[in-house]
Short mmCIF file of C-alpha atoms and ligand atoms in Angstrom, two decimals:
data_model
loop_
_atom_site.label_atom_id
_atom_site.label_comp_id
_atom_site.label_asym_id
_atom_site.label_seq_id
_atom_site.Cartn_x
_atom_site.Cartn_y
_atom_site.Cartn_z
CA MET A 1455 0.00 0.00 0.00
CA ALA A 1456 1.20 3.49 -0.74
CA GLU A 1457 2.00 5.50 2.38
CA GLU A 1458 1.24 9.13 1.64
CA LYS A 1459 -2.36 10.14 1.41
CA GLU A 1460 -4.40 13.25 1.79
CA GLU A 1461 -7.83 12.58 3.15
CA ALA A 1462 -9.73 15.57 1.80
CA ILE A 1463 -9.13 15.08 -1.93
CA SER A 1464 -10.87 12.38 -3.98
CA PHE A 1465 -10.06 10.93 -7.42
CA ASN A 1466 -13.21 12.69 -8.61
CA ASP A 1467 -11.77 16.04 -7.54
CA LEU A 1468 -8.72 15.40 -9.72
CA GLY A 1469 -10.86 15.08 -12.84
CA VAL A 1470 -10.77 11.28 -13.01
CA ASN A 1471 -13.87 9.91 -14.77
CA GLU A 1472 -16.54 7.78 -13.11
CA GLN A 1473 -15.41 4.49 -14.64
CA LEU A 1474 -11.87 4.91 -13.37
CA VAL A 1475 -12.96 6.18 -9.95
CA GLU A 1476 -14.90 2.91 -9.65
CA ALA A 1477 -11.85 0.95 -10.79
CA CYS A 1478 -9.70 2.66 -8.13
CA ASP A 1479 -12.37 1.99 -5.55
CA SER A 1480 -12.49 -1.70 -6.40
CA LEU A 1481 -8.69 -1.87 -5.94
CA GLY A 1482 -9.13 -0.33 -2.49
CA TRP A 1483 -7.68 3.01 -3.58
CA LYS A 1484 -10.09 5.23 -1.66
CA THR A 1485 -8.12 8.45 -1.90
CA PRO A 1486 -5.25 9.47 -4.21
CA THR A 1487 -1.65 9.52 -2.96
CA LYS A 1488 0.44 12.69 -2.98
CA ILE A 1489 2.06 11.98 -6.34
CA GLN A 1490 -1.35 11.15 -7.83
CA ILE A 1491 -2.85 14.38 -6.49
CA GLU A 1492 -0.08 16.39 -8.10
CA ALA A 1493 0.42 14.48 -11.34
CA ILE A 1494 -3.07 13.52 -12.49
CA PRO A 1495 -4.60 17.00 -13.08
CA PRO A 1496 -1.73 18.34 -15.29
CA ALA A 1497 -1.49 14.97 -17.05
CA LEU A 1498 -5.21 15.13 -17.86
CA GLU A 1499 -4.61 18.60 -19.28
CA GLY A 1500 -2.12 17.06 -21.69
CA LYS A 1501 1.11 18.25 -20.05
CA ASP A 1502 4.38 16.34 -19.98
CA ILE A 1503 5.34 15.28 -16.47
CA ILE A 1504 8.58 14.75 -14.69
CA GLY A 1505 7.95 13.08 -11.36
CA LEU A 1506 10.46 12.51 -8.61
CA ALA A 1507 8.89 9.62 -6.80
CA GLN A 1508 9.79 6.20 -5.64
CA THR A 1509 8.23 2.80 -5.78
CA GLY A 1510 5.58 2.70 -3.09
CA SER A 1511 4.45 6.28 -3.67
CA GLY A 1512 1.61 5.25 -5.99
CA LYS A 1513 3.40 6.57 -9.08
CA THR A 1514 2.15 3.80 -11.37
CA GLY A 1515 -1.40 4.96 -10.74
CA ALA A 1516 -0.23 8.55 -11.29
CA PHE A 1517 0.64 7.78 -14.92
CA ALA A 1518 -1.71 4.86 -15.64
CA ILE A 1519 -4.93 6.69 -14.72
CA PRO A 1520 -4.46 9.65 -17.15
CA ILE A 1521 -3.32 7.28 -19.91
CA ILE A 1522 -6.35 5.00 -19.54
CA GLN A 1523 -8.70 7.99 -19.31
CA SER A 1524 -7.28 9.36 -22.54
CA LEU A 1525 -7.53 5.92 -24.17
CA LEU A 1526 -11.22 5.79 -23.21
CA GLU A 1527 -11.78 8.97 -25.20
CA LYS A 1528 -10.28 7.49 -28.34
CA GLU A 1529 -9.46 3.80 -28.39
CA GLN A 1530 -6.35 2.77 -30.29
CA ALA A 1531 -3.87 -0.10 -30.40
CA PHE A 1532 -0.29 0.61 -29.24
CA PHE A 1533 -1.53 3.72 -27.50
CA ALA A 1534 1.11 3.88 -24.75
CA CYS A 1535 4.50 2.40 -24.03
CA VAL A 1536 6.06 2.16 -20.56
CA LEU A 1537 9.78 1.47 -20.27
CA SER A 1538 11.08 -0.12 -17.10
CA PRO A 1539 14.64 -1.09 -16.10
CA THR A 1540 13.67 -4.51 -14.74
CA ARG A 1541 11.39 -7.40 -15.64
CA GLU A 1542 9.86 -7.45 -12.17
CA LEU A 1543 8.91 -3.80 -12.29
CA ALA A 1544 7.53 -4.19 -15.83
CA ILE A 1545 5.28 -7.01 -14.64
CA GLN A 1546 4.06 -4.98 -11.64
CA ILE A 1547 3.27 -2.00 -13.86
CA ALA A 1548 1.34 -4.18 -16.31
CA GLU A 1549 -0.61 -5.70 -13.42
CA GLN A 1550 -1.71 -2.25 -12.28
CA PHE A 1551 -2.77 -1.28 -15.82
CA GLU A 1552 -4.72 -4.50 -16.15
CA ALA A 1553 -6.35 -4.07 -12.74
CA LEU A 1554 -7.39 -0.49 -13.50
CA GLY A 1555 -8.57 -1.40 -16.99
CA SER A 1556 -10.26 -4.72 -16.22
CA GLY A 1557 -13.78 -3.26 -16.56
CA ILE A 1558 -13.10 -1.71 -19.97
CA GLY A 1559 -11.35 -4.54 -21.78
CA LEU A 1560 -7.89 -2.97 -21.63
CA LYS A 1561 -5.24 -5.09 -23.34
CA CYS A 1562 -1.67 -4.91 -22.12
CA VAL A 1563 1.46 -6.82 -23.11
CA VAL A 1564 4.73 -7.25 -21.24
CA LEU A 1565 7.91 -7.47 -23.33
CA VAL A 1566 10.84 -8.55 -21.19
CA GLY A 1567 13.85 -10.80 -21.58
CA GLY A 1568 13.82 -14.40 -20.41
CA VAL A 1569 10.48 -15.06 -22.15
CA ASP A 1570 10.10 -16.63 -25.59
CA LEU A 1571 10.16 -13.96 -28.34
CA ALA A 1572 7.68 -15.85 -30.53
CA GLN A 1573 5.13 -16.03 -27.72
CA GLN A 1574 5.42 -12.28 -27.20
CA SER A 1575 5.03 -11.71 -30.96
CA ILE A 1576 1.71 -13.57 -30.87
CA LEU A 1577 0.54 -11.27 -28.07
CA LEU A 1578 1.65 -8.24 -30.08
CA GLY A 1579 -0.44 -9.60 -32.97
CA LYS A 1580 -3.51 -9.06 -30.76
CA ARG A 1581 -2.77 -5.34 -30.95
CA PRO A 1582 -2.75 -4.42 -27.25
CA HIS A 1583 -3.37 -0.88 -26.04
CA ILE A 1584 -0.42 -0.75 -23.69
CA VAL A 1585 3.11 -2.12 -24.07
CA VAL A 1586 5.23 -2.41 -20.93
CA ALA A 1587 8.79 -3.34 -21.75
CA THR A 1588 12.44 -3.40 -20.85
CA PRO A 1589 14.29 -1.37 -23.51
CA GLY A 1590 16.43 -4.17 -25.00
CA ARG A 1591 13.54 -6.53 -25.59
CA LEU A 1592 11.40 -3.77 -27.05
CA VAL A 1593 14.15 -2.95 -29.58
CA ASP A 1594 14.31 -6.67 -30.46
CA HIS A 1595 10.62 -6.67 -31.30
CA LEU A 1596 10.70 -3.34 -33.10
CA SER A 1597 13.36 -4.70 -35.43
CA ASN A 1598 12.18 -8.31 -35.77
CA THR A 1599 8.45 -8.64 -35.19
CA LYS A 1600 6.55 -8.24 -38.42
CA GLY A 1601 3.75 -5.72 -38.39
CA PHE A 1602 4.72 -4.28 -35.01
CA SER A 1603 5.53 -0.60 -34.78
CA LEU A 1604 5.03 2.26 -32.35
CA ARG A 1605 4.48 4.85 -35.07
CA ALA A 1606 1.06 5.82 -33.72
CA LEU A 1607 2.16 5.97 -30.08
CA LYS A 1608 0.50 8.69 -27.99
CA TYR A 1609 2.19 8.24 -24.61
CA LEU A 1610 5.71 7.27 -23.58
CA VAL A 1611 6.56 6.62 -19.92
CA LEU A 1612 10.12 6.21 -18.67
CA ASP A 1613 9.81 4.65 -15.25
CA GLU A 1614 12.69 4.62 -12.79
CA ALA A 1615 14.58 6.71 -15.32
CA ASP A 1616 17.67 6.94 -13.12
CA ARG A 1617 18.01 3.17 -13.19
CA LEU A 1618 17.08 2.98 -16.85
CA LEU A 1619 20.11 5.11 -17.60
CA ASN A 1620 22.52 3.66 -15.06
CA GLU A 1621 22.14 0.24 -16.50
CA ASP A 1622 23.38 1.20 -19.90
CA PHE A 1623 20.08 1.22 -21.71
CA GLU A 1624 20.99 4.48 -23.36
CA LYS A 1625 21.50 3.04 -26.82
CA ALA A 1626 18.25 1.10 -26.79
CA ILE A 1627 16.36 4.15 -25.54
CA ASP A 1628 17.84 6.30 -28.31
CA GLU A 1629 16.68 3.73 -30.85
CA ILE A 1630 13.20 3.67 -29.38
CA LEU A 1631 13.02 7.48 -29.37
CA SER A 1632 13.98 7.52 -33.05
CA VAL A 1633 11.01 5.36 -34.12
CA ILE A 1634 8.18 6.90 -32.11
CA PRO A 1635 6.32 10.12 -32.98
CA ARG A 1636 7.67 13.42 -31.64
CA GLU A 1637 4.07 14.50 -31.17
CA ARG A 1638 3.25 12.57 -28.03
CA ARG A 1639 2.98 12.97 -24.27
CA THR A 1640 5.97 11.90 -22.20
CA TYR A 1641 6.10 11.07 -18.51
CA LEU A 1642 9.41 10.56 -16.81
CA PHE A 1643 9.55 9.16 -13.30
CA SER A 1644 12.73 8.87 -11.32
CA ALA A 1645 13.73 8.44 -7.68
CA THR A 1646 16.64 10.84 -8.06
CA MET A 1647 17.54 13.64 -10.43
CA THR A 1648 20.92 12.71 -11.86
CA LYS A 1649 22.76 14.50 -14.68
CA LYS A 1650 21.80 11.74 -17.10
CA VAL A 1651 18.15 12.01 -16.13
CA LYS A 1652 18.33 15.77 -16.78
CA LYS A 1653 19.83 15.08 -20.19
CA LEU A 1654 17.10 12.59 -20.99
CA GLN A 1655 14.50 15.03 -19.76
CA ARG A 1656 15.79 17.68 -22.19
CA ALA A 1657 15.79 15.18 -25.04
CA CYS A 1658 12.30 13.83 -24.49
CA LEU A 1659 10.03 16.23 -22.68
CA ARG A 1660 8.36 19.48 -23.67
CA ASN A 1661 7.87 22.08 -20.93
CA PRO A 1662 7.28 19.39 -18.35
CA ILE A 1663 5.56 20.01 -15.04
CA LYS A 1664 7.91 18.93 -12.30
CA ILE A 1665 6.46 17.07 -9.36
CA GLU A 1666 8.18 15.81 -6.27
CA ALA A 1667 6.85 13.30 -3.78
CA ALA A 1668 9.76 12.20 -1.66
CA SER A 1669 9.32 8.90 0.07
CA LYS A 1670 9.16 8.75 3.83
CA TYR A 1671 11.95 6.26 3.59
CA SER A 1672 14.53 8.21 1.68
CA THR A 1673 17.91 8.70 3.34
CA VAL A 1674 19.78 12.01 3.48
CA ASP A 1675 22.38 13.01 0.87
CA THR A 1676 25.19 13.41 3.41
CA LEU A 1677 24.92 9.71 4.26
CA LYS A 1678 27.32 7.42 2.44
CA GLN A 1679 25.88 3.91 2.39
CA GLN A 1680 27.94 0.87 1.45
CA TYR A 1681 27.71 -2.89 1.71
CA CYS A 1682 30.26 -5.62 2.08
CA PHE A 1683 29.45 -9.18 1.08
CA VAL A 1684 31.25 -11.59 3.44
CA ALA A 1685 31.25 -15.28 4.28
CA ALA A 1686 29.47 -15.79 7.63
CA LYS A 1687 32.62 -17.28 9.18
CA PHE A 1688 34.66 -14.13 8.45
CA LYS A 1689 32.17 -11.56 9.68
CA GLU A 1690 34.03 -10.68 12.88
CA CYS A 1691 37.22 -10.33 10.90
CA TYR A 1692 35.61 -7.86 8.49
CA LEU A 1693 34.13 -5.89 11.37
CA VAL A 1694 37.59 -5.57 12.96
CA PHE A 1695 39.05 -4.56 9.61
CA ILE A 1696 36.47 -1.81 9.11
CA LEU A 1697 36.92 -0.52 12.64
CA THR A 1698 40.70 -0.35 12.19
CA GLU A 1699 40.07 1.80 9.14
CA LYS A 1700 37.97 4.21 11.22
CA PRO A 1701 40.11 4.84 14.29
CA GLU A 1702 38.61 7.27 16.79
CA SER A 1703 35.29 7.52 14.95
CA THR A 1704 32.18 7.23 17.05
CA CYS A 1705 30.51 4.10 15.87
CA MET A 1706 27.33 2.09 16.48
CA VAL A 1707 27.46 -1.59 15.61
CA PHE A 1708 24.09 -3.28 15.30
CA THR A 1709 23.62 -6.99 15.94
CA ARG A 1710 20.53 -9.17 15.78
CA THR A 1711 20.82 -10.76 19.23
CA CYS A 1712 21.68 -9.65 22.75
CA ASP A 1713 24.27 -12.41 23.07
CA ALA A 1714 26.11 -11.13 20.04
CA THR A 1715 26.48 -7.66 21.58
CA GLY A 1716 28.30 -9.15 24.56
CA LEU A 1717 30.52 -11.43 22.55
CA LEU A 1718 31.52 -8.74 20.08
CA ALA A 1719 32.25 -6.24 22.84
CA TYR A 1720 34.55 -8.72 24.56
CA LEU A 1721 36.21 -9.63 21.31
CA LEU A 1722 36.85 -6.03 20.33
CA ARG A 1723 38.08 -5.07 23.76
CA ASN A 1724 40.46 -7.96 23.60
CA LEU A 1725 41.93 -6.39 20.51
CA GLY A 1726 42.30 -2.97 22.12
CA PHE A 1727 39.11 -1.28 20.92
CA ARG A 1728 37.02 0.85 23.26
CA ALA A 1729 33.75 -1.00 22.72
CA ILE A 1730 30.76 -1.28 25.05
CA PRO A 1731 27.55 -3.32 24.64
CA ILE A 1732 23.97 -2.31 25.33
CA SER A 1733 21.52 -5.15 25.34
CA GLY A 1734 18.07 -6.11 26.46
CA HIS A 1735 19.71 -8.45 28.96
CA MET A 1736 20.91 -5.43 30.91
CA SER A 1737 18.81 -3.51 33.43
CA GLN A 1738 17.82 0.04 32.50
CA PRO A 1739 20.31 1.69 34.92
CA LYS A 1740 23.09 -0.46 33.48
CA ARG A 1741 22.07 0.41 29.96
CA LEU A 1742 22.20 4.07 30.84
CA GLY A 1743 25.60 3.57 32.47
CA ALA A 1744 26.94 2.05 29.27
CA LEU A 1745 25.34 4.81 27.24
CA ASN A 1746 27.02 7.48 29.36
CA LYS A 1747 30.38 5.88 28.73
CA PHE A 1748 29.69 6.12 25.03
CA LYS A 1749 28.43 9.69 25.22
CA SER A 1750 31.36 10.87 27.33
CA GLY A 1751 33.82 9.38 24.83
CA GLU A 1752 35.23 6.85 27.26
CA CYS A 1753 34.09 4.28 24.73
CA ASN A 1754 33.79 5.13 21.04
CA ILE A 1755 32.08 1.93 19.84
CA LEU A 1756 28.57 1.06 21.01
CA ILE A 1757 27.37 -2.44 20.23
CA CYS A 1758 23.62 -2.80 20.37
CA THR A 1759 20.45 -4.44 19.12
CA ASP A 1760 17.55 -2.51 17.59
CA VAL A 1761 15.48 -3.00 20.71
CA ALA A 1762 18.16 -1.78 23.12
CA SER A 1763 18.98 1.27 21.05
CA ARG A 1764 15.38 2.36 20.60
CA GLY A 1765 14.41 5.38 22.62
CA LEU A 1766 18.00 6.06 23.67
CA ASP A 1767 19.11 9.63 23.30
CA ILE A 1768 22.33 9.28 21.33
CA PRO A 1769 24.00 12.16 19.50
CA SER A 1770 24.86 11.72 15.83
CA VAL A 1771 27.62 9.15 15.36
CA ASP A 1772 30.24 9.03 12.58
CA VAL A 1773 29.65 5.46 11.48
CA VAL A 1774 26.82 2.92 11.67
CA ILE A 1775 27.78 -0.68 11.01
CA ASN A 1776 25.09 -3.26 10.38
CA TYR A 1777 26.99 -6.27 11.64
CA ASP A 1778 23.75 -8.16 11.13
CA ILE A 1779 21.30 -6.93 8.53
CA PRO A 1780 17.91 -6.13 10.09
CA MET A 1781 15.11 -8.53 9.16
CA ASN A 1782 12.67 -5.64 9.10
CA SER A 1783 13.89 -3.22 6.45
CA LYS A 1784 12.39 -0.20 8.21
CA ASP A 1785 14.83 -0.84 11.08
CA TYR A 1786 17.57 -0.10 8.57
CA ILE A 1787 16.23 3.43 8.17
CA HIS A 1788 16.15 3.89 11.95
CA ARG A 1789 19.68 2.57 12.32
CA VAL A 1790 21.29 4.67 9.62
CA GLY A 1791 19.38 7.68 10.95
CA ARG A 1792 21.82 7.58 13.87
CA THR A 1793 24.44 9.10 11.60
CA ALA A 1794 24.59 11.98 9.09
CA ARG A 1795 22.26 14.14 11.13
CA ALA A 1796 21.83 17.91 10.69
CA GLY A 1797 23.85 18.12 7.49
CA ARG A 1798 26.88 16.28 8.90
CA ALA A 1799 28.59 13.55 6.90
CA GLY A 1800 28.04 9.97 7.98
CA VAL A 1801 28.77 6.44 6.84
CA ALA A 1802 26.64 3.31 7.06
CA ILE A 1803 28.23 -0.02 6.21
CA SER A 1804 26.26 -3.26 6.03
CA LEU A 1805 27.96 -6.63 6.33
CA ILE A 1806 25.95 -9.23 4.47
CA ASN A 1807 26.51 -12.94 4.54
CA GLN A 1808 25.07 -15.58 2.24
CA TYR A 1809 21.99 -16.05 4.43
CA GLU A 1810 21.08 -12.38 4.61
CA MET A 1811 20.85 -11.50 0.94
CA GLU A 1812 17.05 -11.56 0.89
CA TRP A 1813 16.77 -9.04 3.73
CA TYR A 1814 19.35 -6.85 2.07
CA LEU A 1815 17.34 -6.81 -1.18
CA GLN A 1816 14.29 -5.70 0.82
CA ILE A 1817 16.33 -2.78 2.13
CA GLU A 1818 17.46 -1.79 -1.36
CA LYS A 1819 13.86 -1.87 -2.43
CA LEU A 1820 12.74 0.30 0.46
CA ILE A 1821 15.42 2.96 -0.02
CA ASP A 1822 15.19 2.51 -3.78
CA LYS A 1823 18.94 2.60 -4.23
CA LYS A 1824 21.66 0.22 -5.27
CA LEU A 1825 24.49 0.62 -2.80
CA PRO A 1826 28.18 0.59 -3.72
CA LYS A 1827 30.59 -1.95 -2.26
CA TYR A 1828 32.79 -1.14 0.70
CA PRO A 1829 36.32 -1.55 -0.65
CA ALA A 1830 37.94 -4.41 1.27
CA GLU A 1831 40.46 -6.84 -0.17
CA GLN A 1832 39.79 -10.26 1.32
CA ASP A 1833 43.53 -11.09 1.49
CA GLU A 1834 44.20 -8.01 3.53
CA VAL A 1835 41.21 -8.60 5.81
CA LEU A 1836 42.16 -12.21 6.46
CA GLN A 1837 45.59 -11.20 7.69
CA LEU A 1838 43.70 -10.35 10.87
CA LEU A 1839 42.01 -13.72 11.08
CA GLU A 1840 44.39 -15.41 13.47
CA ARG A 1841 44.22 -12.63 16.05
CA VAL A 1842 40.48 -12.26 15.71
CA THR A 1843 39.91 -15.99 16.10
CA GLU A 1844 42.05 -16.03 19.22
CA ALA A 1845 40.26 -13.00 20.66
CA LYS A 1846 36.95 -14.70 19.95
CA ARG A 1847 38.04 -17.88 21.70
CA ILE A 1848 39.11 -15.93 24.80
CA SER A 1849 35.87 -13.91 24.77
CA GLN A 1850 33.75 -17.01 24.48
CA MET A 1851 35.62 -18.55 27.40
CA LYS A 1852 35.13 -15.42 29.55
CA ILE A 1853 31.45 -15.30 28.72
CA ASN A 1854 31.01 -18.94 29.67
CA GLU A 1855 32.85 -18.30 32.95
CA THR A 1856 31.09 -15.08 33.97
CA GLY A 1857 27.74 -16.35 32.73
CA GLY A 1858 28.16 -19.44 34.91
CA LYS A 1859 29.19 -17.43 37.98
CA LYS A 1860 26.35 -14.95 37.54
CA ARG A 1861 23.79 -17.67 37.06
CA ARG A 1862 24.93 -19.28 40.29
CA ARG A 1863 24.52 -15.91 42.06
CA GLY A 1864 21.26 -15.22 40.26
CA GLY A 1865 22.70 -12.20 38.43
CA GLU A 1866 21.90 -10.81 35.01
CA GLY A 1867 24.93 -12.20 33.25
CA ASP A 1868 25.58 -9.04 31.26
CA GLY A 1869 29.32 -8.91 31.81
CA GLU A 1870 29.07 -5.44 33.35
CA GLU A 1871 31.79 -6.19 35.88
CA GLU A 1872 34.05 -7.25 33.07
CA ILE A 1873 33.32 -3.99 31.31
CA GLU A 1874 34.25 -2.03 34.43
CA LYS A 1875 37.47 -4.04 34.72
CA TYR A 1876 38.23 -3.47 31.10
CA LEU A 1877 37.62 0.24 31.30
CA SER A 1878 39.85 0.74 34.31
CA ARG A 1879 42.53 -1.34 32.64
CA ASN A 1880 42.34 0.76 29.50
CA LYS A 1881 42.18 4.19 31.18
CA GLY A 1882 44.70 6.50 29.59
CA ASN A 1883 44.88 4.16 26.63
CA LYS A 1884 42.16 5.84 24.59
CA GLY A 1885 43.89 6.24 21.30
CA LYS A 1886 45.07 2.69 20.90
CA SER A 1887 43.74 1.06 17.78
CA PHE A 1888 43.99 -2.50 16.66
CA LYS A 1889 46.60 -1.53 14.10
CA THR A 1890 48.88 -0.03 16.74
CA ALA A 1891 48.11 -2.89 19.10
CA LYS A 1892 49.09 -5.28 16.32
CA ARG A 1893 52.44 -3.63 15.78
CA ARG A 1894 53.47 -3.86 19.42
P1 AMP B 2720 3.68 2.12 -6.89
O1 AMP B 2720 4.41 3.24 -6.20
O2 AMP B 2720 3.03 2.55 -8.13
O3 AMP B 2720 4.56 0.92 -7.08
O4 AMP B 2720 2.49 1.64 -5.94
C1 AMP B 2720 2.67 1.06 -4.69
C2 AMP B 2720 1.44 0.38 -4.17
O5 AMP B 2720 0.46 1.35 -3.80
C3 AMP B 2720 0.75 -0.55 -5.14
O6 AMP B 2720 0.50 -1.77 -4.48
C4 AMP B 2720 -0.56 0.12 -5.47
O7 AMP B 2720 -1.59 -0.83 -5.65
C5 AMP B 2720 -0.83 0.96 -4.25
N1 AMP B 2720 -1.58 2.20 -4.52
C6 AMP B 2720 -1.41 3.03 -5.56
N2 AMP B 2720 -2.27 4.07 -5.46
C7 AMP B 2720 -2.96 3.90 -4.32
C8 AMP B 2720 -3.99 4.66 -3.65
N3 AMP B 2720 -4.44 5.80 -4.14
N4 AMP B 2720 -4.47 4.18 -2.50
C9 AMP B 2720 -3.99 3.02 -2.00
N5 AMP B 2720 -3.04 2.27 -2.57
C10 AMP B 2720 -2.52 2.70 -3.72
#
């Protein structure tokens, strides 16, 4: 479901005709979303549109409704063409067209790779109203499918234009533009306004109306987000490597479980880092104690779970590390919101192992961005492996010992005493990083 709605305005108010209002209603679209409110009226007036909006904003409806309404006025085959960067998106777009047009016999075809060309040619032979395609496959059909042309096209939509251009579709798009009429309406939707999108906009659109409907889930520009794909067994090693590259930065490391916060804190402390855990296993006063150590700078690395960090008043940190990817992608937004606040620069690095790929893809979908890789040479990282493995072994042993003692005394088993011991041992040793510790 799209998130942004304005209660007072109806599809009727936007000039949408009765048939389509009913279609929206039957899909459960009671009121238009922000992008629909802003895009539909100028589109119905025949204007070109450039929309900055992301998946989830209701943008498909924003372009599909005016196209179908115009089609109802004068029915025609190959009336509109929507270009999408991916097969999945193309299919979703076609589904929304079909759902909106189900009561009026709307015919739509999807032309994407991975599906038999001949089968698609048969569907084209039925002269659909709407073609939704990835650029490469559309060019294939334009050059090879007999009797198929877009010479009478009235509407062109470039969806996710930033991705359409990033993925080297430029040549195919140029070819498509050269065989469709100049006299047409063009809608360009993009999550971001890159230089290439601007260039495309100049090439394709005439006096477009610009509309912006930023997603609730967008991240700020000063935030640099990266990911690092790692084998599960080397995760600790990569974490240590990243932390050695960010000496003295304030850093929050997020884990999935409370136990992991403790183990990682021990492990890092063993290697000379000033790390402190906050977990749901700790009492509130102890959590606050740990937090104060982080805030005062006594510790510069806070290791926490989503639950423990929620509601804590923490100033903006330099780096957020997702040691474990959150299963709920909205938690990602909350986590990375701990850095790059108030115009300051910040970095968020996500470590992803082979089991977490699915969650990571959910995050990419939510923020509507493909993230760049964190540059880490495996050979260099694994030079740390021996020391990290040893530190882990010692930490595990300590946890087993203190856990056992605490359980016998009926304590919480949060390793707080060990933290105190560690901090007093490391007083006056603030600047020591793993790299310097390693050299000694
Ligand atoms: P989109 O941003 O086009 O991918 O749409 C995201 C989701 O929002 C889709 O599942 C649509 O069915 C849904 N949607 C679009 N418009 C509305 C609306 N006005 N009210 C409720 N849901 C909507």
